[in-house]
Coordinates of N, CA and C in Angstrom, one line a residue:
M1 N 73.7 68.6 141.6 CA 72.4 68.8 140.9 C 71.9 70.2 141.4
L2 N 71.9 70.4 142.7 CA 71.4 71.6 143.3 C 72.2 72.8 142.7
S3 N 73.5 72.7 142.6 CA 74.3 73.8 142.1 C 74.0 74.1 140.7
V4 N 73.7 73.1 139.9 CA 73.3 73.3 138.5 C 72.0 74.1 138.4
L5 N 71.0 73.7 139.3 CA 69.7 74.4 139.3 C 69.9 75.9 139.8
A6 N 70.8 76.1 140.8 CA 71.0 77.4 141.2 C 71.6 78.3 140.2
L7 N 72.6 77.7 139.4 CA 73.2 78.5 138.4 C 72.2 78.8 137.3
T8 N 71.4 77.9 136.9 CA 70.3 78.1 135.9 C 69.4 79.2 136.3
S9 N 69.1 79.3 137.6 CA 68.2 80.3 138.1 C 68.8 81.7 138.0
V10 N 70.1 81.7 138.4 CA 70.8 83.0 138.3 C 70.8 83.5 136.9
V11 N 71.1 82.7 135.9 CA 71.1 83.1 134.5 C 69.8 83.5 134.0
L12 N 68.7 82.8 134.4 CA 67.4 83.2 134.0 C 67.0 84.6 134.6
L13 N 67.4 84.8 135.9 CA 67.1 86.1 136.5 C 67.8 87.2 135.8
G14 N 69.1 86.9 135.4 CA 69.8 87.9 134.7 C 69.2 88.3 133.3
I15 N 68.7 87.3 132.6 CA 68.0 87.6 131.3 C 66.8 88.3 131.5
A16 N 66.0 88.0 132.6 CA 64.8 88.7 132.9 C 65.0 90.1 133.2
S17 N 66.1 90.4 134.0 CA 66.4 91.8 134.3 C 66.8 92.6 133.1
Q18 N 67.5 91.9 132.1 CA 67.9 92.7 130.9 C 66.6 93.0 130.1
T19 N 65.7 92.2 130.1 CA 64.5 92.4 129.2 C 63.5 93.4 129.8
T20 N 63.8 93.9 131.0 CA 62.9 94.8 131.7 C 63.6 96.1 132.0
A21 N 64.8 96.3 131.4 CA 65.6 97.5 131.7 C 65.7 98.4 130.4
I22 N 65.8 99.7 130.6 CA 65.9 100.6 129.5 C 67.0 101.6 129.8
V23 N 67.9 101.9 128.8 CA 69.0 102.8 129.0 C 68.8 104.1 128.2
V24 N 68.7 105.2 128.8 CA 68.5 106.5 128.1 C 69.8 107.2 127.8
Y25 N 70.0 107.8 126.7 CA 71.2 108.5 126.3 C 70.9 109.9 125.9
T26 N 71.7 110.8 126.4 CA 71.7 112.2 125.9 C 73.2 112.7 125.8
S27 N 73.4 113.9 125.3 CA 74.7 114.5 125.3 C 75.0 114.9 126.8
W28 N 76.3 115.1 127.0 CA 76.7 115.5 128.4 C 76.5 117.1 128.5
E29 N 76.9 117.8 127.5 CA 76.9 119.2 127.5 C 76.7 119.8 126.1
R30 N 75.9 120.9 126.0 CA 75.7 121.5 124.7 C 76.0 123.0 124.8
H31 N 76.7 123.6 123.8 CA 77.0 125.0 123.8 C 76.2 125.6 122.6
A32 N 75.7 126.8 122.9 CA 74.9 127.5 121.8 C 75.1 129.0 121.9
L33 N 75.0 129.7 120.8 CA 75.1 131.1 120.7 C 73.7 131.8 121.0
V34 N 73.8 133.0 121.6 CA 72.5 133.7 121.9 C 71.8 133.9 120.5
G35 N 70.5 133.6 120.6 CA 69.6 133.8 119.4 C 69.6 132.6 118.4
S36 N 70.4 131.6 118.7 CA 70.5 130.4 117.8 C 69.5 129.3 118.3
D37 N 69.4 128.3 117.4 CA 68.5 127.1 117.8 C 69.5 126.0 118.2
V38 N 69.1 125.2 119.2 CA 69.9 124.1 119.6 C 69.1 122.9 119.8
R39 N 69.6 121.8 119.3 CA 68.9 120.5 119.3 C 69.4 119.7 120.5
L40 N 68.5 119.2 121.3 CA 68.8 118.4 122.5 C 68.4 116.9 122.2
S41 N 69.4 116.1 122.0 CA 69.1 114.7 121.5 C 68.8 113.8 122.7
C42 N 67.9 112.8 122.4 CA 67.6 111.8 123.5 C 67.2 110.6 122.7
S43 N 67.8 109.5 123.1 CA 67.5 108.2 122.5 C 67.6 107.1 123.7
F44 N 67.3 105.9 123.3 CA 67.3 104.9 124.4 C 67.6 103.5 123.8
F45 N 68.1 102.6 124.6 CA 68.4 101.2 124.3 C 67.4 100.3 125.1
S46 N 66.8 99.4 124.4 CA 65.9 98.5 125.0 C 66.0 97.1 124.4
W47 N 65.8 96.1 125.2 CA 65.8 94.7 124.6 C 64.5 94.4 123.9
Q48 N 63.5 95.2 124.1 CA 62.2 94.9 123.5 C 62.1 95.7 122.1
W49 N 61.2 95.2 121.3 CA 60.9 96.0 120.1 C 60.3 97.3 120.5
T50 N 60.4 98.3 119.6 CA 59.9 99.6 119.9 C 58.3 99.5 120.0
S51 N 57.9 99.9 121.2 CA 56.4 99.8 121.4 C 55.7 101.0 120.9
P52 N 54.4 100.7 120.4 CA 53.6 101.9 120.0 C 53.2 102.8 121.2
D53 N 53.4 102.3 122.4 CA 53.2 103.1 123.6 C 54.4 103.8 124.2
V54 N 55.4 103.9 123.3 CA 56.7 104.5 123.8 C 56.4 106.0 124.2
T55 N 57.1 106.4 125.3 CA 56.9 107.8 125.7 C 58.2 108.5 126.0
F56 N 58.2 109.8 125.8 CA 59.4 110.6 126.1 C 58.9 111.8 127.0
S57 N 59.7 112.1 128.0 CA 59.4 113.2 128.9 C 60.7 114.1 129.1
W58 N 60.5 115.4 129.0 CA 61.6 116.3 129.2 C 61.3 117.2 130.4
H59 N 62.3 117.4 131.2 CA 62.2 118.3 132.4 C 63.3 119.3 132.3
Y60 N 63.1 120.5 132.8 CA 64.1 121.6 132.8 C 64.3 122.2 134.2
R61 N 65.6 122.3 134.6 CA 66.0 122.9 135.8 C 66.9 124.0 135.6
P62 N 66.5 125.3 135.8 CA 67.4 126.4 135.5 C 68.6 126.4 136.4
D63 N 69.7 127.0 136.0 CA 70.9 127.1 136.9 C 70.5 127.9 138.1
G64 N 70.9 127.3 139.3 CA 70.6 128.0 140.6 C 69.3 127.6 141.2
A65 N 68.5 126.8 140.4 CA 67.2 126.4 141.0 C 67.3 125.0 141.5
R66 N 66.4 124.6 142.4 CA 66.5 123.3 143.1 C 65.5 122.4 142.4
D67 N 64.4 122.9 141.9 CA 63.3 122.1 141.3 C 63.3 122.2 139.8
S68 N 62.8 121.1 139.2 CA 62.7 121.1 137.7 C 61.2 121.2 137.3
V69 N 61.0 121.6 136.1 CA 59.6 121.7 135.6 C 59.5 120.9 134.3
A70 N 58.3 120.3 134.1 CA 58.0 119.6 132.9 C 57.8 120.5 131.7
I71 N 58.5 120.3 130.6 CA 58.4 121.2 129.5 C 57.9 120.4 128.2
F72 N 57.9 119.1 128.2 CA 57.5 118.4 127.0 C 57.2 116.9 127.4
H73 N 56.2 116.4 126.7 CA 55.8 115.0 126.9 C 55.3 114.4 125.5
Y74 N 55.8 113.2 125.2 CA 55.3 112.5 124.0 C 54.7 111.2 124.5
G75 N 53.5 111.0 124.1 CA 52.8 109.7 124.4 C 51.5 109.6 123.6
G76 N 51.2 108.3 123.4 CA 50.0 108.0 122.6 C 50.1 108.5 121.1
G77 N 51.4 108.6 120.7 CA 51.6 109.0 119.3 C 51.5 110.5 119.0
A78 N 51.5 111.3 120.1 CA 51.3 112.8 119.9 C 52.2 113.5 120.9
P79 N 52.8 114.6 120.4 CA 53.6 115.4 121.3 C 52.8 116.5 122.1
Y80 N 53.2 116.8 123.3 CA 52.5 117.8 124.1 C 53.6 118.7 124.7
V81 N 53.4 120.0 124.3 CA 54.4 121.0 124.7 C 53.7 121.9 125.8
D82 N 54.4 122.1 126.9 CA 53.9 123.0 127.9 C 53.6 124.4 127.4
N83 N 52.4 124.8 127.5 CA 52.1 126.1 126.9 C 52.1 127.3 127.9
K84 N 52.7 127.0 129.1 CA 52.8 128.0 130.1 C 54.2 128.2 130.6
G85 N 55.1 127.3 130.2 CA 56.5 127.3 130.7 C 57.4 128.2 130.0
P86 N 58.7 128.2 130.3 CA 59.6 129.1 129.7 C 59.9 128.9 128.2
F87 N 59.5 127.7 127.7 CA 59.7 127.4 126.3 C 58.4 127.2 125.5
R88 N 57.3 127.8 125.9 CA 56.0 127.5 125.4 C 55.9 127.9 123.9
D89 N 56.7 128.9 123.4 CA 56.6 129.2 122.0 C 57.9 128.9 121.3
R90 N 58.8 128.2 122.0 CA 60.2 128.1 121.4 C 60.6 126.6 121.3
L91 N 59.8 125.7 121.7 CA 60.1 124.3 121.8 C 59.4 123.5 120.6
E92 N 60.2 122.7 120.0 CA 59.6 121.9 118.9 C 60.1 120.4 119.0
F93 N 59.3 119.5 118.8 CA 59.6 118.1 118.8 C 60.2 117.7 117.4
V94 N 61.4 117.2 117.4 CA 62.1 116.9 116.1 C 62.6 115.4 116.1
G95 N 62.1 114.7 117.1 CA 62.5 113.3 117.1 C 61.6 112.3 116.3
N96 N 62.0 111.1 116.3 CA 61.3 110.0 115.6 C 61.1 108.8 116.5
P97 N 60.0 108.7 117.2 CA 59.8 107.7 118.2 C 60.0 106.3 117.6
S98 N 59.6 106.0 116.4 CA 59.8 104.7 115.8 C 61.2 104.3 115.7
R99 N 62.1 105.3 115.7 CA 63.6 105.0 115.7 C 64.2 105.3 117.1
R100 N 63.4 105.4 118.1 CA 63.8 105.6 119.4 C 64.5 106.9 119.6
D101 N 64.0 107.9 119.0 CA 64.6 109.3 119.0 C 63.5 110.2 119.6
G102 N 63.9 110.8 120.8 CA 63.0 111.8 121.4 C 63.5 113.2 121.5
S103 N 64.3 113.6 120.5 CA 65.0 114.9 120.5 C 64.0 116.1 120.4
I104 N 64.4 117.2 121.0 CA 63.6 118.4 120.9 C 64.5 119.5 120.4
L105 N 63.9 120.6 119.9 CA 64.6 121.8 119.4 C 64.2 123.0 120.2
I106 N 65.2 123.7 120.8 CA 64.9 124.9 121.5 C 65.3 126.1 120.6
K107 N 64.4 127.0 120.3 CA 64.6 128.0 119.4 C 65.0 129.3 120.1
N108 N 65.8 130.1 119.5 CA 66.1 131.5 119.9 C 66.6 131.5 121.4
V109 N 67.6 130.7 121.7 CA 68.0 130.6 123.1 C 68.6 131.9 123.6
D110 N 68.6 132.0 124.9 CA 69.1 133.2 125.6 C 69.8 132.8 126.9
F111 N 70.5 133.7 127.5 CA 71.2 133.4 128.7 C 70.3 132.8 129.8
G112 N 69.1 133.2 129.8 CA 68.1 132.6 130.8 C 67.8 131.2 130.6
D113 N 68.2 130.6 129.5 CA 67.9 129.2 129.2 C 69.0 128.3 129.7
N114 N 70.1 128.8 130.3 CA 71.1 128.0 130.8 C 70.5 127.1 131.9
G115 N 70.9 125.9 131.9 CA 70.3 124.9 132.9 C 70.5 123.5 132.4
T116 N 69.8 122.6 133.2 CA 69.9 121.2 132.9 C 68.6 120.6 132.4
F117 N 68.7 119.9 131.3 CA 67.5 119.3 130.6 C 67.6 117.8 130.8
T118 N 66.5 117.2 131.3 CA 66.5 115.8 131.6 C 65.5 115.1 130.8
C119 N 65.9 114.0 130.1 CA 65.0 113.2 129.3 C 64.8 111.8 129.9
D120 N 63.6 111.4 129.9 CA 63.2 110.1 130.4 C 62.4 109.4 129.3
A121 N 62.6 108.1 129.1 CA 62.0 107.3 128.0 C 61.4 106.0 128.6
K122 N 60.3 105.6 128.1 CA 59.7 104.3 128.5 C 59.3 103.6 127.3
N123 N 59.6 102.3 127.3 CA 59.2 101.4 126.1 C 58.6 100.2 126.7
P124 N 57.3 100.3 127.0 CA 56.6 99.1 127.7 C 56.8 97.8 126.9
P125 N 57.2 96.7 127.6 CA 57.2 96.6 129.0 C 58.5 97.1 129.7
D126 N 59.4 97.6 128.9 CA 60.7 98.2 129.5 C 60.4 99.5 130.1
I127 N 60.2 99.6 131.4 CA 59.9 100.9 132.0 C 60.8 101.2 133.1
A128 N 61.7 100.3 133.5 CA 62.7 100.5 134.6 C 64.0 101.1 134.0
G129 N 64.4 102.2 134.5 CA 65.6 102.8 134.0 C 65.8 104.2 134.5
R130 N 67.0 104.7 134.3 CA 67.3 106.1 134.9 C 67.3 107.1 133.7
P131 N 66.7 108.3 134.0 CA 66.8 109.3 132.9 C 68.2 109.8 132.7
S132 N 68.4 110.6 131.7 CA 69.7 111.1 131.3 C 69.6 112.6 131.2
S133 N 70.6 113.4 131.6 CA 70.6 114.8 131.6 C 71.7 115.4 130.7
V134 N 71.3 116.6 130.1 CA 72.3 117.4 129.3 C 72.2 118.8 129.8
R135 N 73.4 119.4 129.9 CA 73.5 120.8 130.4 C 73.6 121.7 129.2
L136 N 72.8 122.8 129.2 CA 72.9 123.8 128.1 C 73.6 125.0 128.6
L137 N 74.6 125.5 127.8 CA 75.4 126.7 128.1 C 75.3 127.6 127.0
V138 N 74.7 128.8 127.2 CA 74.5 129.8 126.2 C 75.6 130.9 126.3
F139 N 76.2 131.2 125.2 CA 77.3 132.2 125.2 C 77.0 133.2 124.1
E140 N 77.6 134.4 124.2 CA 77.6 135.4 123.1 C 78.6 134.9 122.0
K141 N 79.6 134.2 122.4 CA 80.6 133.6 121.4 C 81.0 132.3 122.0
V142 N 80.8 131.2 121.2 CA 81.2 129.9 121.7 C 82.7 129.8 121.9
P143 N 83.1 129.4 123.2 CA 84.5 129.4 123.4 C 85.2 128.2 122.8
V144 N 86.5 128.3 122.5 CA 87.2 127.2 121.9 C 87.6 126.3 123.1
Q145 N 87.3 125.0 122.9 CA 87.6 124.0 123.9 C 89.1 123.8 124.1
A146 N 89.4 123.5 125.4 CA 90.8 123.4 125.8 C 91.5 122.2 125.0
G147 N 90.7 121.2 124.7 CA 91.3 120.1 124.0 C 91.7 120.4 122.6
V148 N 91.0 121.4 121.9 CA 91.4 121.8 120.6 C 92.7 122.5 120.6
I149 N 92.9 123.4 121.6 CA 94.1 124.2 121.7 C 95.3 123.2 122.0
T150 N 95.1 122.3 123.0 CA 96.1 121.4 123.3 C 96.5 120.5 122.1
G151 N 95.6 120.0 121.4 CA 95.9 119.2 120.2 C 96.6 120.0 119.1
A152 N 96.3 121.3 119.0 CA 97.0 122.1 118.0 C 98.5 122.3 118.4
I153 N 98.7 122.6 119.7 CA 100.1 122.8 120.2 C 100.9 121.5 120.0
I154 N 100.3 120.3 120.4 CA 101.0 119.1 120.2 C 101.3 118.8 118.8
G155 N 100.4 119.1 117.9 CA 100.6 118.9 116.4 C 101.8 119.8 115.9
V156 N 101.9 121.1 116.4 CA 102.9 121.9 115.9 C 104.3 121.4 116.4
V157 N 104.3 121.0 117.7 CA 105.6 120.5 118.3 C 106.1 119.3 117.6
L158 N 105.2 118.4 117.3 CA 105.6 117.1 116.6 C 106.0 117.5 115.2
G159 N 105.4 118.4 114.5 CA 105.8 118.8 113.2 C 107.2 119.4 113.2
L160 N 107.5 120.2 114.2 CA 108.9 120.8 114.3 C 109.9 119.7 114.6
L161 N 109.6 118.8 115.4 CA 110.5 117.7 115.8 C 110.8 116.9 114.5
I162 N 109.8 116.5 113.8 CA 110.0 115.8 112.5 C 110.8 116.5 111.5
L163 N 110.6 117.8 111.4 CA 111.4 118.6 110.5 C 112.9 118.7 110.9
V164 N 113.1 118.9 112.2 CA 114.5 118.9 112.7 C 115.2 117.6 112.5
V165 N 114.5 116.5 112.8 CA 115.1 115.1 112.6 C 115.4 114.9 111.1
A166 N 114.5 115.3 110.2 CA 114.7 115.2 108.8 C 115.9 116.0 108.3
I167 N 116.1 117.2 108.8 CA 117.2 118.0 108.4 C 118.5 117.4 108.9
Y168 N 118.5 116.9 110.2 CA 119.7 116.3 110.7 C 120.2 115.1 109.9
Y169 N 119.3 114.2 109.5 CA 119.7 113.0 108.8 C 120.1 113.4 107.3
L170 N 119.4 114.5 106.8 CA 119.8 114.9 105.5 C 121.3 115.5 105.5
M171 N 121.6 116.2 106.5 CA 123.0 116.8 106.6 C 124.0 115.6 106.8
R172 N 123.6 114.6 107.6 CA 124.5 113.5 107.8 C 124.8 112.8 106.5
F173 N 123.7 112.7 105.7 CA 123.9 112.0 104.4 C 124.8 112.8 103.5
L174 N 124.6 114.1 103.4 CA 125.4 115.0 102.6 C 126.9 114.9 103.0
V175 N 127.1 115.0 104.3 CA 128.5 115.0 104.8 C 129.1 113.6 104.5
A176 N 128.4 112.5 104.7 CA 128.9 111.2 104.4 C 129.2 111.0 102.9
R177 N 128.4 111.5 102.1 CA 128.6 111.4 100.6 C 129.8 112.2 100.2
R178 N 130.0 113.4 100.8 CA 131.2 114.2 100.5 C 132.5 113.6 100.9
V179 N 132.4 113.0 102.1 CA 133.6 112.3 102.6 C 134.0 111.1 101.8
F180 N 132.9 110.4 101.3 CA 133.2 109.2 100.5 C 133.8 109.7 99.1
S181 N 133.3 110.8 98.6 CA 133.8 111.3 97.3 C 135.3 111.7 97.4
L182 N 135.6 112.3 98.6 CA 137.0 112.7 98.8 C 137.9 111.5 98.9
S183 N 137.4 110.5 99.6 CA 138.2 109.3 99.8 C 138.4 108.6 98.5
M184 N 137.4 108.5 97.7 CA 137.6 107.8 96.4 C 138.5 108.6 95.5
S185 N 138.4 109.9 95.6 CA 139.3 110.7 94.7 C 140.8 110.6 95.2
K186 N 141.0 110.5 96.5 CA 142.3 110.3 97.0 C 142.9 109.0 96.6
H187 N 142.2 107.9 96.8 CA 142.7 106.6 96.4 C 142.8 106.4 94.9
G188 N 142.0 107.1 94.2 CA 142.0 106.9 92.7 C 143.2 107.5 92.0
K189 N 144.0 108.3 92.7 CA 145.1 109.0 92.1 C 146.4 108.6 92.7
K190 N 146.6 107.3 92.7 CA 147.9 106.7 93.2 C 149.0 106.9 92.1
G191 N 150.2 106.9 92.6 CA 151.4 107.0 91.7 C 151.9 108.4 91.6
K192 N 151.2 109.4 92.1 CA 151.7 110.8 92.1 C 152.6 111.0 93.4
G193 N 153.4 111.9 93.3 CA 154.3 112.2 94.4 C 153.6 112.7 95.7
K194 N 154.4 112.6 96.8 CA 153.8 113.0 98.1 C 153.5 114.5 98.1
E195 N 154.4 115.2 97.4 CA 154.2 116.7 97.4 C 152.9 117.0 96.6
G196 N 152.8 116.3 95.5 CA 151.6 116.6 94.7 C 150.3 116.2 95.5
S197 N 150.4 115.1 96.2 CA 149.2 114.7 97.0 C 148.9 115.7 98.1
Q198 N 149.9 116.2 98.7 CA 149.7 117.2 99.8 C 149.1 118.5 99.2
Q199 N 149.6 118.9 98.0 CA 149.1 120.1 97.4 C 147.6 119.9 97.0
K200 N 147.3 118.7 96.5 CA 145.9 118.3 96.1 C 145.0 118.4 97.3
Q201 N 145.5 117.8 98.4 CA 144.7 117.7 99.6 C 144.4 119.1 100.2
A202 N 145.5 120.0 100.1 CA 145.4 121.4 100.6 C 144.4 122.1 99.7
K203 N 144.4 121.9 98.4 CA 143.5 122.5 97.5 C 142.1 122.1 97.7
T204 N 141.9 120.8 98.0 CA 140.6 120.3 98.2 C 140.0 120.9 99.5
E205 N 140.8 120.9 100.6 CA 140.3 121.4 101.9 C 140.0 122.9 101.8
S206 N 140.7 123.6 100.9 CA 140.5 125.0 100.8 C 139.4 125.4 99.8
S207 N 138.8 124.4 99.2 CA 137.8 124.7 98.1 C 136.5 125.3 98.8
P208 N 135.8 126.1 98.1 CA 134.6 126.8 98.7 C 133.5 125.8 99.0
G209 N 133.4 124.7 98.3 CA 132.3 123.8 98.6 C 132.5 123.2 99.9
V210 N 133.7 122.8 100.3 CA 134.0 122.1 101.6 C 133.7 123.1 102.7
H211 N 134.2 124.4 102.5 CA 134.0 125.4 103.5 C 132.5 125.7 103.7
L212 N 131.8 125.7 102.6 CA 130.3 125.9 102.8 C 129.7 124.8 103.5
L213 N 130.1 123.5 103.2 CA 129.5 122.4 103.9 C 129.8 122.4 105.3
L214 N 131.1 122.7 105.7 CA 131.4 122.7 107.1 C 130.7 123.8 107.8
T215 N 130.5 125.0 107.2 CA 129.8 126.1 107.8 C 128.3 125.7 108.0
T216 N 127.7 125.0 107.1 CA 126.3 124.6 107.2 C 126.2 123.6 108.4
C217 N 127.1 122.7 108.5 CA 127.1 121.7 109.6 C 127.2 122.4 110.9
L218 N 128.1 123.4 111.0 CA 128.2 124.1 112.3 C 127.0 124.9 112.6
A219 N 126.4 125.5 111.6 CA 125.1 126.3 111.9 C 124.0 125.3 112.3
F220 N 123.9 124.1 111.7 CA 122.9 123.2 112.1 C 123.0 122.7 113.5
H221 N 124.3 122.4 113.9 CA 124.5 121.9 115.3 C 124.2 123.0 116.2
S222 N 124.5 124.3 115.9 CA 124.1 125.4 116.7 C 122.6 125.5 116.9
L223 N 121.9 125.3 115.8 CA 120.4 125.3 115.8 C 119.9 124.2 116.8
L224 N 120.4 123.0 116.7 CA 120.0 121.9 117.5 C 120.3 122.3 119.0
F225 N 121.4 122.9 119.3 CA 121.8 123.3 120.7 C 120.8 124.3 121.2
S226 N 120.4 125.3 120.3 CA 119.5 126.3 120.8 C 118.1 125.7 121.0
S227 N 117.7 124.8 120.1 CA 116.4 124.1 120.3 C 116.3 123.3 121.6
S228 N 117.4 122.7 122.0 CA 117.5 121.9 123.2 C 117.4 122.8 124.4
L229 N 117.9 124.0 124.3 CA 117.8 125.0 125.5 C 116.4 125.4 125.6
L230 N 115.7 125.6 124.5 CA 114.3 126.0 124.6 C 113.4 124.9 125.1

């Protein structure tokens, strides 16, 4: 009986902890070109309905700095932008609090905007949770990510392998069909003399089509050998 009561208490405590927790989500990293606008997304998950008292707060810490500064706050149904900070004339609230969206837009970004942006959200009574951060990197030209290059290389290699295998089986099919045709032609002409059969076989072996087929097979095997060396 005591064990049942203890288990029930643990389950109730787990449910209670879930109903008072909030999880904030942002991107991990954003890239932007000099002079462009960049959207920094922020959303949250909560077990409660979206409260009319929901709040969003954004802080900014420049690269190389130890402390962060508040640059934006949403509360009481109205946005508040810091009018003295580095983004006083370039920050716009583009979120939708009723949909748990606290995104902001940074306009005309420059190299000096590189840094970490941290978003914190509260949805009373869900107020316990950790903020989430996104790092902004501003470039003159957005670099190509290493994953894109790796994926392109893998795609090209796989395409070449599929092409080589297809050519290989096509050549095997053509050779097998030619051998079968020669075999049927040989067995279909019974009753002729041995000398005539030998002359026919010599004529067949010396035909241009057979030489062309054999030459193609040798060239293909040479290609496969060269590819294996690469």
